[in-house]
Coordinates of C-alpha atoms and ligand atoms in Angstrom, one line a residue:
X8 CA 122.0 182.4 -117.9
X9 CA 124.2 179.9 -119.7
X10 CA 127.1 181.1 -121.8
X11 CA 126.1 181.5 -125.5
X12 CA 126.4 177.8 -126.4
X13 CA 126.8 176.2 -129.9
X14 CA 123.9 174.0 -129.0
X15 CA 120.5 175.8 -128.4
X16 CA 120.1 175.7 -124.7
X17 CA 118.0 178.7 -123.5
X18 CA 114.4 178.8 -122.4
X19 CA 112.5 182.0 -122.8
X20 CA 109.0 182.8 -121.5
X21 CA 106.9 185.5 -123.2
X22 CA 103.8 186.5 -121.2
X23 CA 101.1 188.0 -123.4
X24 CA 102.7 186.2 -126.3
X25 CA 99.5 186.0 -128.3
X26 CA 98.8 189.7 -128.3
X27 CA 99.6 192.4 -130.9
X28 CA 103.1 193.0 -129.7
X29 CA 103.6 189.5 -128.2
X30 CA 103.0 187.7 -131.5
X31 CA 105.7 189.8 -133.1
X32 CA 108.1 189.1 -130.2
X33 CA 107.4 185.4 -130.4
X34 CA 108.0 185.2 -134.2
X35 CA 111.1 187.5 -134.0
X36 CA 112.6 185.2 -131.3
X37 CA 112.1 182.1 -133.4
X38 CA 113.7 183.9 -136.4
X39 CA 116.6 185.7 -134.6
X40 CA 117.5 184.0 -131.4
X41 CA 119.7 180.9 -132.3
X42 CA 120.3 180.0 -128.7
X43 CA 116.7 179.1 -128.0
X44 CA 115.9 175.5 -127.1
X45 CA 112.3 176.2 -125.8
X46 CA 110.0 179.2 -126.2
X47 CA 107.1 179.3 -123.7
X48 CA 104.1 181.4 -124.8
X49 CA 101.9 182.3 -121.8
X50 CA 98.6 184.0 -122.4
X51 CA 95.0 184.2 -121.1
X52 CA 93.9 183.5 -124.7
X53 CA 96.0 181.2 -126.8
X54 CA 95.9 181.9 -130.6
X55 CA 95.5 179.2 -133.3
X56 CA 98.6 180.4 -135.2
X57 CA 100.7 179.0 -132.3
X58 CA 100.2 175.5 -133.8
X59 CA 102.1 176.4 -137.0
X60 CA 105.1 177.4 -134.9
X61 CA 105.4 173.9 -133.3
X62 CA 106.9 172.4 -136.5
X63 CA 110.3 174.2 -136.2
X64 CA 113.5 173.2 -134.4
X65 CA 112.6 175.2 -131.3
X66 CA 110.2 173.7 -128.8
X67 CA 107.2 176.1 -128.6
X68 CA 105.2 175.5 -125.5
X69 CA 101.8 177.1 -125.4
X70 CA 100.6 177.8 -121.8
X71 CA 97.1 179.0 -121.2
X72 CA 97.3 181.0 -118.0
X73 CA 96.5 184.1 -116.0
X74 CA 99.2 186.5 -114.7
X75 CA 96.9 187.3 -111.8
X76 CA 97.2 183.7 -110.6
X77 CA 100.6 183.5 -108.9
X78 CA 100.8 179.7 -109.1
X79 CA 100.2 179.6 -112.8
X80 CA 102.9 182.2 -113.4
X81 CA 105.4 180.4 -111.2
X82 CA 104.8 177.1 -113.1
X83 CA 105.4 178.9 -116.4
X84 CA 108.5 180.7 -115.2
X85 CA 110.2 177.8 -113.5
X86 CA 113.3 176.7 -115.5
X87 CA 113.3 179.7 -117.9
X88 CA 116.4 181.8 -118.4
X89 CA 114.6 185.0 -119.6
X90 CA 111.1 186.3 -119.0
X91 CA 109.7 188.9 -121.4
X92 CA 106.6 190.2 -119.6
X93 CA 104.3 191.9 -122.1
X94 CA 100.9 190.6 -120.9
X95 CA 98.6 193.4 -119.8
X96 CA 95.3 195.1 -120.2
X97 CA 95.8 197.9 -122.7
X98 CA 92.5 199.6 -122.0
X99 CA 91.9 203.4 -122.3
X100 CA 88.4 202.8 -123.6
X101 CA 86.6 201.7 -120.5
X102 CA 86.4 198.0 -121.4
X103 CA 87.7 196.8 -118.0
X104 CA 87.2 198.2 -114.5
X105 CA 90.0 200.1 -112.8
X106 CA 90.3 197.3 -110.3
X107 CA 90.7 194.7 -113.1
X108 CA 93.3 196.9 -114.9
X109 CA 95.3 197.1 -111.6
X110 CA 94.9 193.4 -110.9
X111 CA 96.3 192.4 -114.3
X112 CA 98.9 195.1 -114.9
X113 CA 100.2 195.6 -111.3
X114 CA 99.5 192.5 -109.4
X115 CA 100.2 190.4 -112.5
X116 CA 103.6 192.0 -112.8
X117 CA 104.3 191.5 -109.1
X118 CA 103.5 187.8 -109.6
X119 CA 106.0 187.6 -112.5
X120 CA 108.7 189.2 -110.3
X121 CA 108.0 186.9 -107.4
X122 CA 108.0 183.9 -109.7
X123 CA 111.5 184.9 -111.0
X124 CA 112.7 185.2 -107.4
X125 CA 111.3 181.9 -106.3
X126 CA 112.4 179.8 -109.3
X127 CA 115.8 181.4 -109.8
X128 CA 115.2 183.1 -113.2
X129 CA 117.6 186.0 -113.5
X130 CA 116.5 188.1 -116.4
X131 CA 113.2 190.0 -116.7
X132 CA 112.3 192.4 -119.4
X133 CA 109.1 194.4 -118.9
X134 CA 107.0 196.0 -121.6
X135 CA 106.2 199.4 -120.1
X136 CA 104.8 202.3 -122.0
X137 CA 105.4 206.0 -122.9
X138 CA 102.3 206.6 -120.7
X139 CA 104.4 206.0 -117.6
X140 CA 105.8 209.5 -118.4
X141 CA 102.9 211.1 -120.2
X142 CA 101.0 213.0 -121.5
X143 CA 100.1 214.1 -117.9
X144 CA 96.7 215.2 -116.7
X145 CA 97.8 218.9 -117.2
X146 CA 98.3 218.4 -120.9
X147 CA 102.0 219.4 -120.8
X148 CA 103.7 218.6 -124.2
X149 CA 106.7 216.2 -124.2
X150 CA 108.6 217.4 -127.3
X151 CA 111.4 215.2 -128.6
X152 CA 112.2 214.2 -125.0
X153 CA 114.4 211.4 -123.8
X154 CA 114.7 209.1 -120.8
X155 CA 116.3 211.9 -118.8
X156 CA 114.0 214.8 -119.8
X157 CA 112.4 216.3 -116.7
X158 CA 108.6 216.0 -117.0
X159 CA 105.8 216.1 -114.3
X160 CA 104.3 212.6 -114.7
X161 CA 100.9 213.0 -113.1
X162 CA 98.3 210.4 -114.0
X163 CA 94.7 209.7 -113.0
X164 CA 93.6 207.2 -115.6
X165 CA 93.8 203.6 -114.4
X166 CA 95.9 202.4 -117.4
X167 CA 98.9 204.8 -117.1
X168 CA 98.7 204.5 -113.3
X169 CA 99.0 200.7 -113.6
X170 CA 101.9 200.9 -116.1
X171 CA 103.8 203.4 -113.8
X172 CA 103.3 201.2 -110.7
X173 CA 104.3 198.0 -112.6
X174 CA 107.4 199.6 -114.1
X175 CA 108.4 200.8 -110.6
X176 CA 108.0 197.3 -109.2
X177 CA 110.2 195.9 -112.0
X178 CA 113.0 198.5 -111.6
X179 CA 113.0 198.2 -107.8
X180 CA 113.4 194.4 -108.1
X181 CA 116.6 194.8 -110.0
X182 CA 119.5 193.4 -107.9
X183 CA 117.4 191.4 -105.5
X184 CA 118.6 187.8 -105.0
X185 CA 116.8 185.1 -106.8
X186 CA 116.6 181.5 -105.5
X187 CA 120.2 180.3 -105.8
X188 CA 121.7 183.6 -104.7
X189 CA 122.3 185.3 -108.0
X190 CA 120.9 188.8 -108.7
X191 CA 117.7 189.5 -110.6
X192 CA 118.5 191.7 -113.6
X193 CA 115.5 193.7 -114.9
X194 CA 114.8 196.5 -117.3
X195 CA 111.8 198.2 -118.8
X196 CA 111.1 199.2 -122.4
X197 CA 108.8 202.1 -123.1
X198 CA 107.2 202.0 -126.5
X199 CA 105.4 205.1 -127.8
X200 CA 102.2 204.3 -129.8
X201 CA 102.9 201.1 -131.5
X202 CA 101.6 200.5 -135.1
X203 CA 101.8 197.7 -137.5
X204 CA 100.3 194.4 -138.5
X205 CA 97.6 193.4 -136.0
X206 CA 97.0 196.8 -134.4
X207 CA 93.4 196.9 -133.3
X208 CA 93.0 200.7 -133.0
X209 CA 94.2 201.1 -136.6
X210 CA 91.7 198.5 -137.6
X211 CA 89.0 200.4 -135.7
X212 CA 89.9 203.7 -137.6
X213 CA 89.8 201.8 -140.9
X214 CA 86.4 200.4 -140.2
X215 CA 85.2 203.8 -139.0
X216 CA 86.3 205.3 -142.3
X217 CA 84.6 202.5 -144.3
X218 CA 81.4 203.2 -142.4
X219 CA 81.6 206.9 -143.5
X220 CA 82.0 206.2 -147.2
X221 CA 85.8 206.2 -147.1
X222 CA 86.1 209.4 -145.1
X223 CA 87.6 210.3 -141.7
X224 CA 87.0 213.7 -140.2
X225 CA 89.9 215.6 -138.7
X226 CA 89.5 216.2 -135.0
X227 CA 93.1 216.8 -133.9
X228 CA 95.3 219.8 -135.1
X229 CA 98.0 218.6 -137.5
X230 CA 100.5 220.5 -135.3
X231 CA 100.1 218.0 -132.4
X232 CA 102.9 215.6 -132.8
X233 CA 102.6 212.0 -131.6
X234 CA 105.6 209.6 -131.6
X235 CA 104.8 206.2 -133.1
X236 CA 107.0 203.1 -133.4
X237 CA 106.7 200.1 -135.7
X238 CA 105.8 196.8 -133.9
X239 CA 108.6 194.9 -135.6
X240 CA 111.2 197.4 -134.2
X241 CA 109.7 197.1 -130.7
X242 CA 109.9 193.3 -131.0
X243 CA 113.5 193.6 -132.1
X244 CA 114.4 195.8 -129.2
X245 CA 112.9 193.1 -126.8
X246 CA 115.0 190.4 -128.5
X247 CA 118.1 192.5 -128.3
X248 CA 117.7 193.4 -124.7
X249 CA 117.1 189.7 -123.8
X250 CA 120.3 188.8 -125.6
X251 CA 122.5 191.6 -124.1
X252 CA 121.1 191.8 -120.5
X253 CA 123.4 189.2 -119.0
X254 CA 126.7 190.5 -120.5
X255 CA 125.8 194.2 -119.8
X256 CA 123.9 193.7 -116.5
X257 CA 125.8 196.4 -114.7
X258 CA 124.9 199.0 -117.4
X259 CA 121.4 197.8 -118.3
X260 CA 120.0 196.5 -115.1
X261 CA 117.3 198.7 -113.6
X262 CA 117.2 200.9 -116.7
X263 CA 114.3 202.2 -118.8
X264 CA 114.6 202.6 -122.6
X265 CA 112.1 204.3 -124.9
X266 CA 111.4 202.2 -128.0
X267 CA 112.0 204.3 -131.1
X268 CA 112.7 204.1 -134.9
X269 CA 112.6 206.4 -137.9
X270 CA 108.8 206.7 -138.0
X271 CA 107.9 210.4 -138.7
X272 CA 106.5 212.7 -136.1
X273 CA 102.9 213.5 -137.1
X274 CA 99.5 214.0 -135.5
X275 CA 97.9 210.7 -134.6
X276 CA 95.3 211.1 -137.4
X277 CA 97.8 212.2 -140.1
X278 CA 100.1 209.3 -139.1
X279 CA 97.3 206.8 -139.5
X280 CA 96.6 208.3 -142.9
X281 CA 100.1 207.2 -144.1
X282 CA 98.5 203.7 -144.1
X283 CA 94.8 204.4 -144.5
X284 CA 95.2 206.9 -147.4
X285 CA 96.9 204.3 -149.7
X286 CA 94.0 202.0 -148.8
X287 CA 91.3 204.4 -150.1
X288 CA 90.4 206.5 -147.1
X289 CA 90.5 210.4 -147.0
X290 CA 90.9 212.6 -144.0
X291 CA 88.5 215.5 -144.4
X292 CA 89.7 218.9 -143.2
X293 CA 93.0 220.6 -142.9
X294 CA 91.9 221.8 -139.5
X295 CA 89.7 220.2 -136.9
X296 CA 86.1 220.3 -138.2
X297 CA 84.7 220.9 -134.7
X298 CA 85.8 223.3 -132.1
X299 CA 87.7 221.7 -129.2
X300 CA 85.0 222.5 -126.7
X301 CA 82.4 220.6 -128.8
X302 CA 84.8 217.6 -129.0
X303 CA 85.1 217.7 -125.2
X304 CA 81.3 217.8 -124.9
X305 CA 81.0 214.8 -127.3
X306 CA 83.7 212.9 -125.5
X307 CA 82.0 213.6 -122.2
X308 CA 78.6 212.4 -123.6
X309 CA 80.4 209.2 -124.8
X310 CA 81.6 208.6 -121.2
X311 CA 78.1 209.3 -119.8
X312 CA 76.6 206.9 -122.4
X313 CA 79.1 204.3 -121.5
X314 CA 78.2 204.6 -117.8
X315 CA 74.4 204.5 -118.5
X316 CA 74.6 201.6 -121.0
X317 CA 77.1 199.5 -118.9
X318 CA 74.4 197.3 -117.3
X319 CA 73.1 196.5 -120.8
X320 CA 76.0 196.7 -123.3
X321 CA 79.7 197.7 -123.3
X322 CA 79.8 200.9 -125.3
X323 CA 83.5 201.8 -125.9
X324 CA 84.0 204.4 -128.6
X325 CA 87.4 205.7 -129.6
X326 CA 86.5 209.2 -128.5
X327 CA 86.4 209.7 -124.7
X328 CA 87.8 212.4 -122.4
X329 CA 91.0 210.6 -121.9
X330 CA 91.7 209.6 -125.5
X331 CA 90.9 213.1 -126.7
X332 CA 93.3 214.7 -124.2
X333 CA 96.1 212.3 -125.1
X334 CA 95.5 212.8 -128.8
X335 CA 95.6 216.5 -128.3
X336 CA 98.9 216.6 -126.5
X337 CA 102.3 216.5 -128.2
X338 CA 104.3 213.5 -127.1
X339 CA 107.4 212.6 -129.1
X340 CA 110.7 211.1 -128.1
X341 CA 114.2 211.6 -129.5
X342 CA 116.8 209.4 -127.9
X343 CA 119.7 207.0 -128.6
X344 CA 120.0 205.4 -125.2
X345 CA 119.1 201.9 -126.5
X346 CA 121.8 202.3 -129.2
X347 CA 124.4 203.5 -126.7
X348 CA 123.6 200.8 -124.1
X349 CA 123.1 197.7 -126.2
X350 CA 123.6 198.6 -129.8
X351 CA 120.0 198.9 -130.9
X352 CA 119.3 200.0 -134.4
X353 CA 115.8 199.7 -135.9
X354 CA 115.5 196.5 -137.9
X355 CA 112.9 198.0 -140.2
X356 CA 113.2 201.3 -142.0
X357 CA 110.2 203.7 -142.1
X358 CA 109.6 202.7 -145.7
X359 CA 109.5 198.9 -144.8
X360 CA 107.3 199.6 -141.7
X361 CA 104.9 201.6 -143.8
X362 CA 104.8 199.0 -146.6
X363 CA 104.1 196.1 -144.2
X364 CA 101.4 198.0 -142.4
X365 CA 99.7 199.1 -145.7
X366 CA 99.8 195.5 -146.9
X367 CA 98.1 194.3 -143.7
X368 CA 95.4 197.0 -143.9
X369 CA 94.7 196.1 -147.5
X370 CA 94.2 192.5 -146.5
X371 CA 91.7 193.4 -143.8
X372 CA 88.1 192.1 -144.3
X373 CA 85.9 194.5 -146.1
X374 CA 89.0 196.3 -147.4
X375 CA 88.2 198.8 -150.1
X376 CA 90.9 197.0 -152.1
Ligands
NAD419 N1 99.8 198.9 -128.3 C1 100.6 200.0 -127.9 O1 100.5 201.0 -128.6 C2 101.5 199.9 -126.7 C3 102.4 200.9 -126.5 C4 103.2 200.9 -125.4 C5 103.2 199.8 -124.6 N2 102.3 198.8 -124.8 C6 102.4 197.6 -123.9 O2 102.7 196.5 -124.6 C7 102.1 195.3 -124.0 C8 101.3 194.6 -125.1 O3 100.4 195.4 -125.6 P1 99.5 195.0 -126.9 O4 99.2 196.3 -127.6 O5 100.2 193.9 -127.6 O6 98.1 194.5 -126.2 P2 97.3 193.2 -126.6 O7 96.0 193.4 -125.8 O8 97.2 193.0 -128.0 O9 98.2 192.1 -125.9 C9 98.1 191.8 -124.5 C10 98.2 190.3 -124.3 O10 98.1 190.1 -122.9 C11 97.2 189.0 -122.7 N3 96.6 189.1 -121.3 C12 95.8 190.1 -120.9 N4 95.4 189.8 -119.6 C13 96.1 188.7 -119.2 C14 96.2 187.9 -118.1 N5 95.5 188.3 -117.0 N6 97.0 186.9 -118.1 C15 97.7 186.5 -119.2 N7 97.7 187.2 -120.3 C16 96.9 188.3 -120.3 C17 96.1 189.2 -123.7 O11 95.4 188.0 -123.9 C18 96.9 189.6 -124.9 O12 97.3 188.5 -125.7 C19 101.2 195.8 -122.9 O13 101.9 195.6 -121.7 C20 101.0 197.3 -123.2 O14 100.9 198.1 -122.0 C21 101.5 198.8 -125.9
LIG420 C1 89.9 212.4 -131.2 C2 89.8 211.0 -131.7 C3 89.1 210.9 -133.1 O1 90.0 211.1 -134.1 C4 91.2 210.4 -131.8 C5 91.4 209.3 -130.8 C6 92.8 208.8 -130.9 C7 93.0 207.8 -129.7 C8 92.2 206.6 -129.8 C9 94.6 207.5 -129.6 C10 95.4 208.8 -129.6 C11 96.7 208.4 -128.8 C12 96.6 206.9 -128.6 C13 97.4 206.3 -127.5 C14 98.9 206.5 -127.7 O2 99.3 206.1 -129.0 C15 99.7 205.7 -126.7 C16 99.2 204.7 -126.0 C17 100.1 204.0 -125.0 C18 100.0 202.5 -125.0 O3 100.6 202.0 -123.9 C19 98.6 202.0 -125.1 C20 97.8 202.7 -126.2 C21 97.8 204.2 -126.1 C22 97.1 204.6 -124.8 C23 97.1 204.8 -127.4 C24 95.6 204.5 -127.4 C25 94.8 205.2 -128.5 C26 95.1 206.7 -128.4 C27 94.5 207.3 -127.1

């Protein structure tokens, strides 16, 4: 990659750039990467807001494409200095088949790696996930763990399996020669549960609360901690890694980094209420209102219904055996590896992250505000 030049000269590609995280990465790059000459946004579904970004000094190139199509990926990658690969199927609700999840998340990532090798792009940042680690199928808690904490990562669900395989491909590709003979430098970022403006699951919880007269009913013990991270800080970490990866290739190449900030450790439901409470919703119950065995039965019935209804309609409730198990297993990280390796510090405080998310929820359609 060219030396930091006075004149903007770099070309970045963001796959999945129209998604929840992708949009924040795209906007953050335009705001905070002065070396950018061109920003390519590659996505299966291009968003209308891209048009408003084309009026700035950086050339924003919208590319409608599919990461499962190697030739489309290669065309998008050719000539780029950095690829941020965040495209993927984030599906734990049974919307896509296991085969489709694998095809997009694993084969799609392989296509991105091969495109970098073929076209000579040296720097690849992959958006991995906490789920590469856990929670595992045995429900073992991961309490304030870090990148080196021993943990038995055992997965059966297609989504975490696909993220683990894709991350492994990316890390193994580090150091391979790209076209032109220089080494490929890769690293993987592992966000925990991301929240913030545009988070569809938060929107689903809010709508569920509105349907029940402003009430949500506790299903998860308050003692089960889930690590969450604000989308703006995840985007910032991607921008920082992309900036530092060349200068610190020996240290950062082939590494994984959890994404973290000062968001408090709380149960998934209690954390959501930090935003939904100020927007008029109430969480009923200080303890789960239903016994766990009944929740398991309801989740299983949801899975059965999904299977029975599939020929007619896609039934994808929040509650299924996998989401119940994940929600009921403590998974929190406590690390400073990103700070030690490339000087990461959260760009947004907890207070700012909370205020921005509340403001977004309040602006949602049908908001109680
Ligand atoms: N949301 C979270 O809590 C979270 C946490 C950790 C990691 N991640 C990871 O972050 C990344 C982005 O997640 P998100 O929450 O923004 O999801 P998202 O669904 O909002 O965004 C994914 C984007 O990828 C695009 N995409 C999907 N299939 C594609 C294909 N075949 N070709 C090209 N583009 C395709 C989608 O159109 C979408 O714009 C994913 O890789 C996900 O695994 C998300
Ligand atoms: C029992 C239910 C009724 O209250 C609660 C269901 C909550 C679940 C829908 C969510 C609990 C944990 C979430 C996951 C976690 O935040 C991390 C993830 C990793 C990321 O890569 C993708 C999203 C997710 C799997 C996220 C999905 C939603 C939960 C399972």
